[in-house]
Tab-separated table of N, CA and C in Angstrom:
chain	number	residue	atom	x	y	z
A	57	UNK	N	-54.000	195.705	116.271
A	57	UNK	CA	-54.095	194.657	115.260
A	57	UNK	C	-55.553	194.470	114.917
A	58	UNK	N	-55.892	194.371	113.650
A	58	UNK	CA	-57.251	194.057	113.236
A	58	UNK	C	-57.224	192.969	112.175
A	59	UNK	N	-58.275	192.157	112.179
A	59	UNK	CA	-58.372	191.047	111.233
A	59	UNK	C	-59.787	191.060	110.679
A	60	UNK	N	-59.907	190.977	109.359
A	60	UNK	CA	-61.230	190.933	108.732
A	60	UNK	C	-61.800	189.533	108.864
A	61	UNK	N	-63.065	189.476	109.260
A	61	UNK	CA	-63.767	188.206	109.419
A	61	UNK	C	-65.094	188.318	108.684
A	62	UNK	N	-65.148	187.801	107.470
A	62	UNK	CA	-66.370	187.790	106.677
A	62	UNK	C	-67.131	189.112	106.752
A	63	UNK	N	-66.492	190.170	106.367
A	63	UNK	CA	-67.142	191.461	106.313
A	63	UNK	C	-67.117	192.243	107.618
A	64	UNK	N	-66.607	191.643	108.677
A	64	UNK	CA	-66.481	192.359	109.942
A	64	UNK	C	-64.999	192.501	110.252
A	65	UNK	N	-64.705	193.262	111.255
A	65	UNK	CA	-63.318	193.446	111.649
A	65	UNK	C	-63.163	193.043	113.106
A	66	UNK	N	-62.192	192.194	113.370
A	66	UNK	CA	-61.863	191.820	114.750
A	66	UNK	C	-60.678	192.677	115.169
A	67	UNK	N	-60.826	193.367	116.287
A	67	UNK	CA	-59.796	194.302	116.732
A	67	UNK	C	-59.231	193.867	118.079
A	68	UNK	N	-57.926	193.931	118.207
A	68	UNK	CA	-57.225	193.703	119.471
A	68	UNK	C	-56.256	194.867	119.639
A	69	UNK	N	-56.192	195.456	120.812
A	69	UNK	CA	-55.266	196.553	121.077
A	69	UNK	C	-54.256	196.101	122.123
A	70	UNK	N	-52.988	196.279	121.826
A	70	UNK	CA	-51.907	195.811	122.682
A	70	UNK	C	-51.181	196.994	123.325
A	71	UNK	N	-50.493	196.723	124.427
A	71	UNK	CA	-49.742	197.757	125.121
A	71	UNK	C	-48.455	198.117	124.397
A	72	UNK	N	-48.017	197.277	123.493
A	72	UNK	CA	-46.776	197.551	122.757
A	72	UNK	C	-47.025	197.338	121.266
A	73	UNK	N	-46.187	197.899	120.463
A	73	UNK	CA	-46.274	197.680	119.027
A	73	UNK	C	-45.933	196.233	118.696
A	74	UNK	N	-46.642	195.666	117.758
A	74	UNK	CA	-46.383	194.283	117.349
A	74	UNK	C	-45.340	194.264	116.250
A	75	UNK	N	-44.512	193.249	116.285
A	75	UNK	CA	-43.528	193.069	115.228
A	75	UNK	C	-44.221	192.486	113.999
A	76	UNK	N	-43.560	192.570	112.877
A	76	UNK	CA	-44.096	191.965	111.664
A	76	UNK	C	-44.338	190.479	111.836
A	77	UNK	N	-43.425	189.803	112.546
A	77	UNK	CA	-43.568	188.360	112.769
A	77	UNK	C	-44.796	188.055	113.622
A	78	UNK	N	-45.051	188.896	114.622
A	78	UNK	CA	-46.223	188.679	115.485
A	78	UNK	C	-47.517	188.874	114.701
A	79	UNK	N	-47.544	189.902	113.865
A	79	UNK	CA	-48.727	190.148	113.046
A	79	UNK	C	-48.926	189.012	112.051
A	80	UNK	N	-47.851	188.557	111.451
A	80	UNK	CA	-47.933	187.442	110.500
A	80	UNK	C	-48.461	186.193	111.184
A	81	UNK	N	-47.982	185.916	112.396
A	81	UNK	CA	-48.442	184.734	113.130
A	81	UNK	C	-49.947	184.807	113.375
A	82	UNK	N	-50.446	185.981	113.763
A	82	UNK	CA	-51.880	186.135	114.004
A	82	UNK	C	-52.670	185.986	112.714
A	83	UNK	N	-52.185	186.613	111.656
A	83	UNK	CA	-52.879	186.549	110.382
A	83	UNK	C	-52.880	185.123	109.815
A	84	UNK	N	-51.743	184.458	109.894
A	84	UNK	CA	-51.636	183.104	109.357
A	84	UNK	C	-52.489	182.111	110.146
A	85	UNK	N	-52.788	182.457	111.399
A	85	UNK	CA	-53.616	181.574	112.225
A	85	UNK	C	-55.043	181.480	111.746
A	86	UNK	N	-55.454	182.433	110.937
A	86	UNK	CA	-56.807	182.403	110.395
A	86	UNK	C	-57.834	182.955	111.369
A	87	UNK	N	-59.068	182.946	110.912
A	87	UNK	CA	-60.151	183.557	111.664
A	87	UNK	C	-60.395	182.873	113.005
A	88	UNK	N	-60.122	181.593	113.105
A	88	UNK	CA	-60.405	180.863	114.347
A	88	UNK	C	-59.189	180.776	115.265
A	89	UNK	N	-58.099	181.372	114.878
A	89	UNK	CA	-56.894	181.339	115.693
A	89	UNK	C	-57.111	182.071	117.006
A	90	UNK	N	-56.476	181.586	118.044
A	90	UNK	CA	-56.515	182.265	119.334
A	90	UNK	C	-55.106	182.637	119.766
A	91	UNK	N	-54.225	182.827	118.788
A	91	UNK	CA	-52.826	183.123	119.071
A	91	UNK	C	-52.684	184.393	119.907
A	92	UNK	N	-53.619	185.341	119.748
A	92	UNK	CA	-53.524	186.583	120.515
A	92	UNK	C	-53.686	186.355	122.016
A	93	UNK	N	-54.256	185.213	122.406
A	93	UNK	CA	-54.441	184.923	123.828
A	93	UNK	C	-53.121	184.759	124.568
A	94	UNK	N	-52.076	184.398	123.847
A	94	UNK	CA	-50.785	184.193	124.515
A	94	UNK	C	-50.199	185.502	125.037
A	95	UNK	N	-50.759	186.638	124.600
A	95	UNK	CA	-50.261	187.933	125.053
A	95	UNK	C	-50.874	188.364	126.385
A	96	UNK	N	-51.879	187.617	126.838
A	96	UNK	CA	-52.464	187.845	128.161
A	96	UNK	C	-52.812	189.294	128.435
A	97	UNK	N	-52.268	189.829	129.529
A	97	UNK	CA	-52.623	191.171	129.988
A	97	UNK	C	-52.045	192.273	129.106
A	98	UNK	N	-51.185	191.920	128.163
A	98	UNK	CA	-50.660	192.927	127.243
A	98	UNK	C	-51.754	193.440	126.304
A	99	UNK	N	-52.828	192.678	126.177
A	99	UNK	CA	-53.962	193.141	125.377
A	99	UNK	C	-54.815	194.011	126.291
A	100	UNK	N	-54.789	195.301	126.086
A	100	UNK	CA	-55.574	196.160	126.972
A	100	UNK	C	-56.976	196.419	126.451
A	101	UNK	N	-57.239	196.104	125.214
A	101	UNK	CA	-58.579	196.167	124.661
A	101	UNK	C	-58.759	194.926	123.805
A	102	UNK	N	-59.628	194.040	124.257
A	102	UNK	CA	-59.811	192.750	123.605
A	102	UNK	C	-61.080	192.758	122.751
A	103	UNK	N	-61.124	191.847	121.795
A	103	UNK	CA	-62.304	191.708	120.958
A	103	UNK	C	-63.523	191.428	121.821
A	104	UNK	N	-63.375	190.631	122.862
A	104	UNK	CA	-64.506	190.327	123.740
A	104	UNK	C	-65.033	191.583	124.421
A	105	UNK	N	-64.174	192.587	124.660
A	105	UNK	CA	-64.639	193.849	125.230
A	105	UNK	C	-65.631	194.526	124.284
A	106	UNK	N	-65.335	194.484	122.989
A	106	UNK	CA	-66.236	195.077	122.004
A	106	UNK	C	-67.571	194.334	121.972
A	107	UNK	N	-67.512	193.010	122.072
A	107	UNK	CA	-68.727	192.209	121.989
A	107	UNK	C	-69.681	192.458	123.145
A	108	UNK	N	-69.150	192.886	124.285
A	108	UNK	CA	-69.976	193.108	125.464
A	108	UNK	C	-70.604	194.501	125.501
A	109	UNK	N	-70.165	195.394	124.622
A	109	UNK	CA	-70.673	196.763	124.625
A	109	UNK	C	-72.072	196.844	124.023
A	110	UNK	N	-72.808	197.880	124.402
A	110	UNK	CA	-74.121	198.151	123.830
A	110	UNK	C	-73.947	198.479	122.358
A	111	UNK	N	-74.844	197.962	121.565
A	111	UNK	CA	-74.752	198.157	120.115
A	111	UNK	C	-75.834	199.107	119.640
A	112	UNK	N	-75.543	199.823	118.593
A	112	UNK	CA	-76.507	200.742	118.012
A	112	UNK	C	-76.622	200.445	116.527
A	113	UNK	N	-77.768	200.737	115.965
A	113	UNK	CA	-77.959	200.504	114.541
A	113	UNK	C	-78.320	199.058	114.251
A	114	UNK	N	-78.080	198.642	113.051
A	114	UNK	CA	-78.444	197.304	112.600
A	114	UNK	C	-77.235	196.387	112.759
A	115	UNK	N	-77.100	195.757	113.923
A	115	UNK	CA	-75.967	194.881	114.219
A	115	UNK	C	-76.478	193.456	114.341
A	116	UNK	N	-75.861	192.540	113.618
A	116	UNK	CA	-76.248	191.138	113.656
A	116	UNK	C	-75.026	190.295	113.973
A	117	UNK	N	-75.141	189.448	114.992
A	117	UNK	CA	-74.045	188.520	115.281
A	117	UNK	C	-74.090	187.395	114.272
A	118	UNK	N	-72.922	186.995	113.799
A	118	UNK	CA	-72.820	185.934	112.815
A	118	UNK	C	-71.831	184.893	113.303
A	119	UNK	N	-72.237	183.645	113.251
A	119	UNK	CA	-71.333	182.559	113.612
A	119	UNK	C	-70.350	182.381	112.462
A	120	UNK	N	-69.065	182.546	112.743
A	120	UNK	CA	-68.064	182.413	111.689
A	120	UNK	C	-67.535	180.989	111.585
A	121	UNK	N	-68.138	180.077	112.332
A	121	UNK	CA	-67.810	178.667	112.192
A	121	UNK	C	-66.516	178.238	112.829
A	122	UNK	N	-66.197	178.791	113.958
A	122	UNK	CA	-64.942	178.423	114.618
A	122	UNK	C	-65.110	177.280	115.607
A	123	UNK	N	-66.269	176.688	115.637
A	123	UNK	CA	-66.460	175.534	116.511
A	123	UNK	C	-66.543	175.883	117.977
A	124	UNK	N	-67.074	177.048	118.285
A	124	UNK	CA	-67.227	177.417	119.688
A	124	UNK	C	-68.143	176.415	120.379
A	125	UNK	N	-67.848	176.142	121.608
A	125	UNK	CA	-68.658	175.212	122.374
A	125	UNK	C	-70.064	175.786	122.528
A	126	UNK	N	-71.084	174.946	122.351
A	126	UNK	CA	-72.439	175.436	122.553
A	126	UNK	C	-72.643	175.826	124.018
A	127	UNK	N	-73.517	176.749	124.230
A	127	UNK	CA	-73.816	177.239	125.565
A	127	UNK	C	-75.280	176.991	125.873
A	128	UNK	N	-75.596	176.856	127.123
A	128	UNK	CA	-76.999	176.678	127.492
A	128	UNK	C	-77.813	177.914	127.127
A	129	UNK	N	-77.146	179.029	126.905
A	129	UNK	CA	-77.819	180.280	126.571
A	129	UNK	C	-78.140	180.372	125.080
A	130	UNK	N	-77.616	179.466	124.258
A	130	UNK	CA	-77.865	179.512	122.815
A	130	UNK	C	-79.349	179.422	122.483
A	131	UNK	N	-80.125	178.801	123.353
A	131	UNK	CA	-81.568	178.703	123.101
A	131	UNK	C	-82.204	180.085	122.976
A	132	UNK	N	-81.583	181.076	123.597
A	132	UNK	CA	-82.132	182.430	123.531
A	132	UNK	C	-81.951	183.060	122.150
A	133	UNK	N	-81.141	182.443	121.291
A	133	UNK	CA	-80.986	182.909	119.916
A	133	UNK	C	-82.110	182.384	119.016
A	134	UNK	N	-82.945	181.487	119.528
A	134	UNK	CA	-84.001	180.898	118.707
A	134	UNK	C	-85.190	181.844	118.594
A	135	UNK	N	-86.035	181.596	117.600
A	135	UNK	CA	-87.156	182.475	117.268
A	135	UNK	C	-88.086	182.796	118.439
A	136	UNK	N	-88.412	181.833	119.306
A	136	UNK	CA	-89.335	182.208	120.390
A	136	UNK	C	-88.783	183.261	121.350
A	137	UNK	N	-87.470	183.488	121.351
A	137	UNK	CA	-86.868	184.391	122.328
A	137	UNK	C	-86.182	185.606	121.719
A	138	UNK	N	-85.488	185.411	120.624
A	138	UNK	CA	-84.624	186.457	120.069
A	138	UNK	C	-85.409	187.710	119.711
A	139	UNK	N	-84.936	188.852	120.198
A	139	UNK	CA	-85.518	190.170	119.924
A	139	UNK	C	-86.932	190.333	120.461
A	140	UNK	N	-87.270	189.564	121.492
A	140	UNK	CA	-88.586	189.677	122.115
A	140	UNK	C	-88.406	189.971	123.597
A	141	UNK	N	-89.344	190.698	124.202
A	141	UNK	CA	-89.248	190.950	125.650
A	141	UNK	C	-89.387	189.633	126.407
A	142	UNK	N	-88.519	189.411	127.362
A	142	UNK	CA	-88.566	188.185	128.173
A	142	UNK	C	-89.779	188.242	129.088
A	143	UNK	N	-90.566	187.168	129.072
A	143	UNK	CA	-91.764	187.110	129.909
A	143	UNK	C	-91.661	185.922	130.853
A	144	UNK	N	-92.498	185.935	131.868
A	144	UNK	CA	-92.554	184.805	132.798
A	144	UNK	C	-92.992	183.541	132.062
A	145	UNK	N	-93.882	183.690	131.079
A	145	UNK	CA	-94.339	182.537	130.286
A	145	UNK	C	-93.158	181.894	129.549
A	146	UNK	N	-92.248	182.713	129.012
A	146	UNK	CA	-91.064	182.184	128.331
A	146	UNK	C	-90.197	181.397	129.309
A	147	UNK	N	-89.992	181.966	130.463
A	147	UNK	CA	-89.165	181.296	131.478
A	147	UNK	C	-89.818	179.990	131.895
A	148	UNK	N	-91.129	180.009	132.112
A	148	UNK	CA	-91.845	178.788	132.492
A	148	UNK	C	-91.756	177.722	131.409
A	149	UNK	N	-91.802	178.149	130.126
A	149	UNK	CA	-91.716	177.173	129.032
A	149	UNK	C	-90.335	176.517	129.009
A	150	UNK	N	-89.299	177.290	129.345
A	150	UNK	CA	-87.960	176.715	129.417
A	150	UNK	C	-87.890	175.667	130.524
A	151	UNK	N	-88.417	176.008	131.673
A	151	UNK	CA	-88.392	175.078	132.816
A	151	UNK	C	-89.165	173.800	132.509
A	152	UNK	N	-90.409	173.953	132.053
A	152	UNK	CA	-91.237	172.772	131.826
A	152	UNK	C	-90.713	171.929	130.674
A	153	UNK	N	-90.077	172.581	129.705
A	153	UNK	CA	-89.539	171.849	128.562
A	153	UNK	C	-88.462	170.854	128.950
A	154	UNK	N	-87.741	171.132	130.016
A	154	UNK	CA	-86.670	170.243	130.440
A	154	UNK	C	-87.135	169.233	131.482
A	155	UNK	N	-88.269	169.492	132.134
A	155	UNK	CA	-88.752	168.590	133.183
A	155	UNK	C	-88.986	167.172	132.668
A	156	UNK	N	-89.377	167.047	131.398
A	156	UNK	CA	-89.662	165.722	130.827
A	156	UNK	C	-88.439	164.797	130.887
A	157	UNK	N	-87.256	165.370	130.886
A	157	UNK	CA	-86.038	164.561	130.908
A	157	UNK	C	-85.873	163.776	132.207
A	158	UNK	N	-86.535	164.217	133.273
A	158	UNK	CA	-86.423	163.497	134.543
A	158	UNK	C	-86.849	162.045	134.412
A	159	UNK	N	-87.769	161.755	133.494
A	159	UNK	CA	-88.213	160.379	133.269
A	159	UNK	C	-87.155	159.528	132.575
A	160	UNK	N	-86.087	160.144	132.098
A	160	UNK	CA	-85.070	159.436	131.322
A	160	UNK	C	-83.706	159.423	132.006
A	161	UNK	N	-83.675	159.707	133.296
A	161	UNK	CA	-82.409	159.693	134.025
A	161	UNK	C	-81.768	158.317	133.854
A	162	UNK	N	-80.519	158.279	133.487
A	162	UNK	CA	-79.788	157.034	133.274
A	162	UNK	C	-79.694	156.642	131.807
A	163	UNK	N	-80.560	157.219	130.970
A	163	UNK	CA	-80.513	156.915	129.538
A	163	UNK	C	-79.292	157.583	128.924
A	164	UNK	N	-78.726	156.946	127.904
A	164	UNK	CA	-77.602	157.535	127.186
A	164	UNK	C	-78.127	158.515	126.152
A	165	UNK	N	-77.575	159.706	126.153
A	165	UNK	CA	-78.004	160.738	125.213
A	165	UNK	C	-77.289	160.500	123.887
A	166	UNK	N	-77.997	159.882	122.956
A	166	UNK	CA	-77.462	159.583	121.628
A	166	UNK	C	-78.151	160.489	120.610
A	167	UNK	N	-77.703	160.418	119.359
A	167	UNK	CA	-78.356	161.215	118.320
A	167	UNK	C	-79.819	160.814	118.168
A	168	UNK	N	-80.119	159.520	118.240
A	168	UNK	CA	-81.521	159.096	118.093
A	168	UNK	C	-82.357	159.542	119.299
A	169	UNK	N	-81.759	159.577	120.471
A	169	UNK	CA	-82.425	160.081	121.675
A	169	UNK	C	-82.829	161.539	121.446
A	170	UNK	N	-81.916	162.344	120.935
A	170	UNK	CA	-82.184	163.761	120.683
A	170	UNK	C	-83.224	163.917	119.582
A	171	UNK	N	-83.091	163.112	118.510
A	171	UNK	CA	-84.066	163.183	117.411
A	171	UNK	C	-85.473	162.868	117.915
A	172	UNK	N	-85.578	161.910	118.833
A	172	UNK	CA	-86.882	161.564	119.410
A	172	UNK	C	-87.521	162.805	120.026
A	173	UNK	N	-86.762	163.516	120.838
A	173	UNK	CA	-87.314	164.698	121.505
A	173	UNK	C	-87.613	165.817	120.516
A	174	UNK	N	-86.767	165.955	119.511
A	174	UNK	CA	-87.012	167.007	118.522
A	174	UNK	C	-88.285	166.716	117.727
A	175	UNK	N	-88.567	165.434	117.471
A	175	UNK	CA	-89.729	165.068	116.669
A	175	UNK	C	-91.006	165.027	117.498
A	176	UNK	N	-90.961	164.373	118.659
A	176	UNK	CA	-92.163	164.149	119.452
A	176	UNK	C	-92.445	165.229	120.486
A	177	UNK	N	-91.503	166.059	120.760
A	177	UNK	CA	-91.693	167.088	121.787
A	177	UNK	C	-91.259	168.451	121.241
A	178	UNK	N	-91.921	168.846	120.176
A	178	UNK	CA	-91.582	170.123	119.527
A	178	UNK	C	-91.865	171.289	120.459
A	179	UNK	N	-91.132	172.389	120.242
A	179	UNK	CA	-91.382	173.606	121.021
A	179	UNK	C	-92.742	174.147	120.663
A	180	UNK	N	-93.418	174.684	121.660
A	180	UNK	CA	-94.762	175.228	121.429
A	180	UNK	C	-94.684	176.679	121.053
């Protein structure tokens, strides 16, 4: 089964042939559907398997807007890190950047709290 996602193709390979109804259910679910997950181990080649493979050529990951939960690793997609060799200085900047929060233990993390840090404690 394959599904086009904004110019890319999402591929899932199953151990058995899919019925028309099964394909329709996946297609009707849209790009953010996870209906294929209900097949569990019957999927012998998953889209996530493709994502973990080494890439060649000009490959760019694109957020298709499915509301995936943010990860602590998302910071590595930012300009100071993306496509650059990881250095000890980068790691140290990550550590020291979060140390300031120790002074705010107990504070409620609100939008204005975050805006304060974004404005007054910009990344170097």
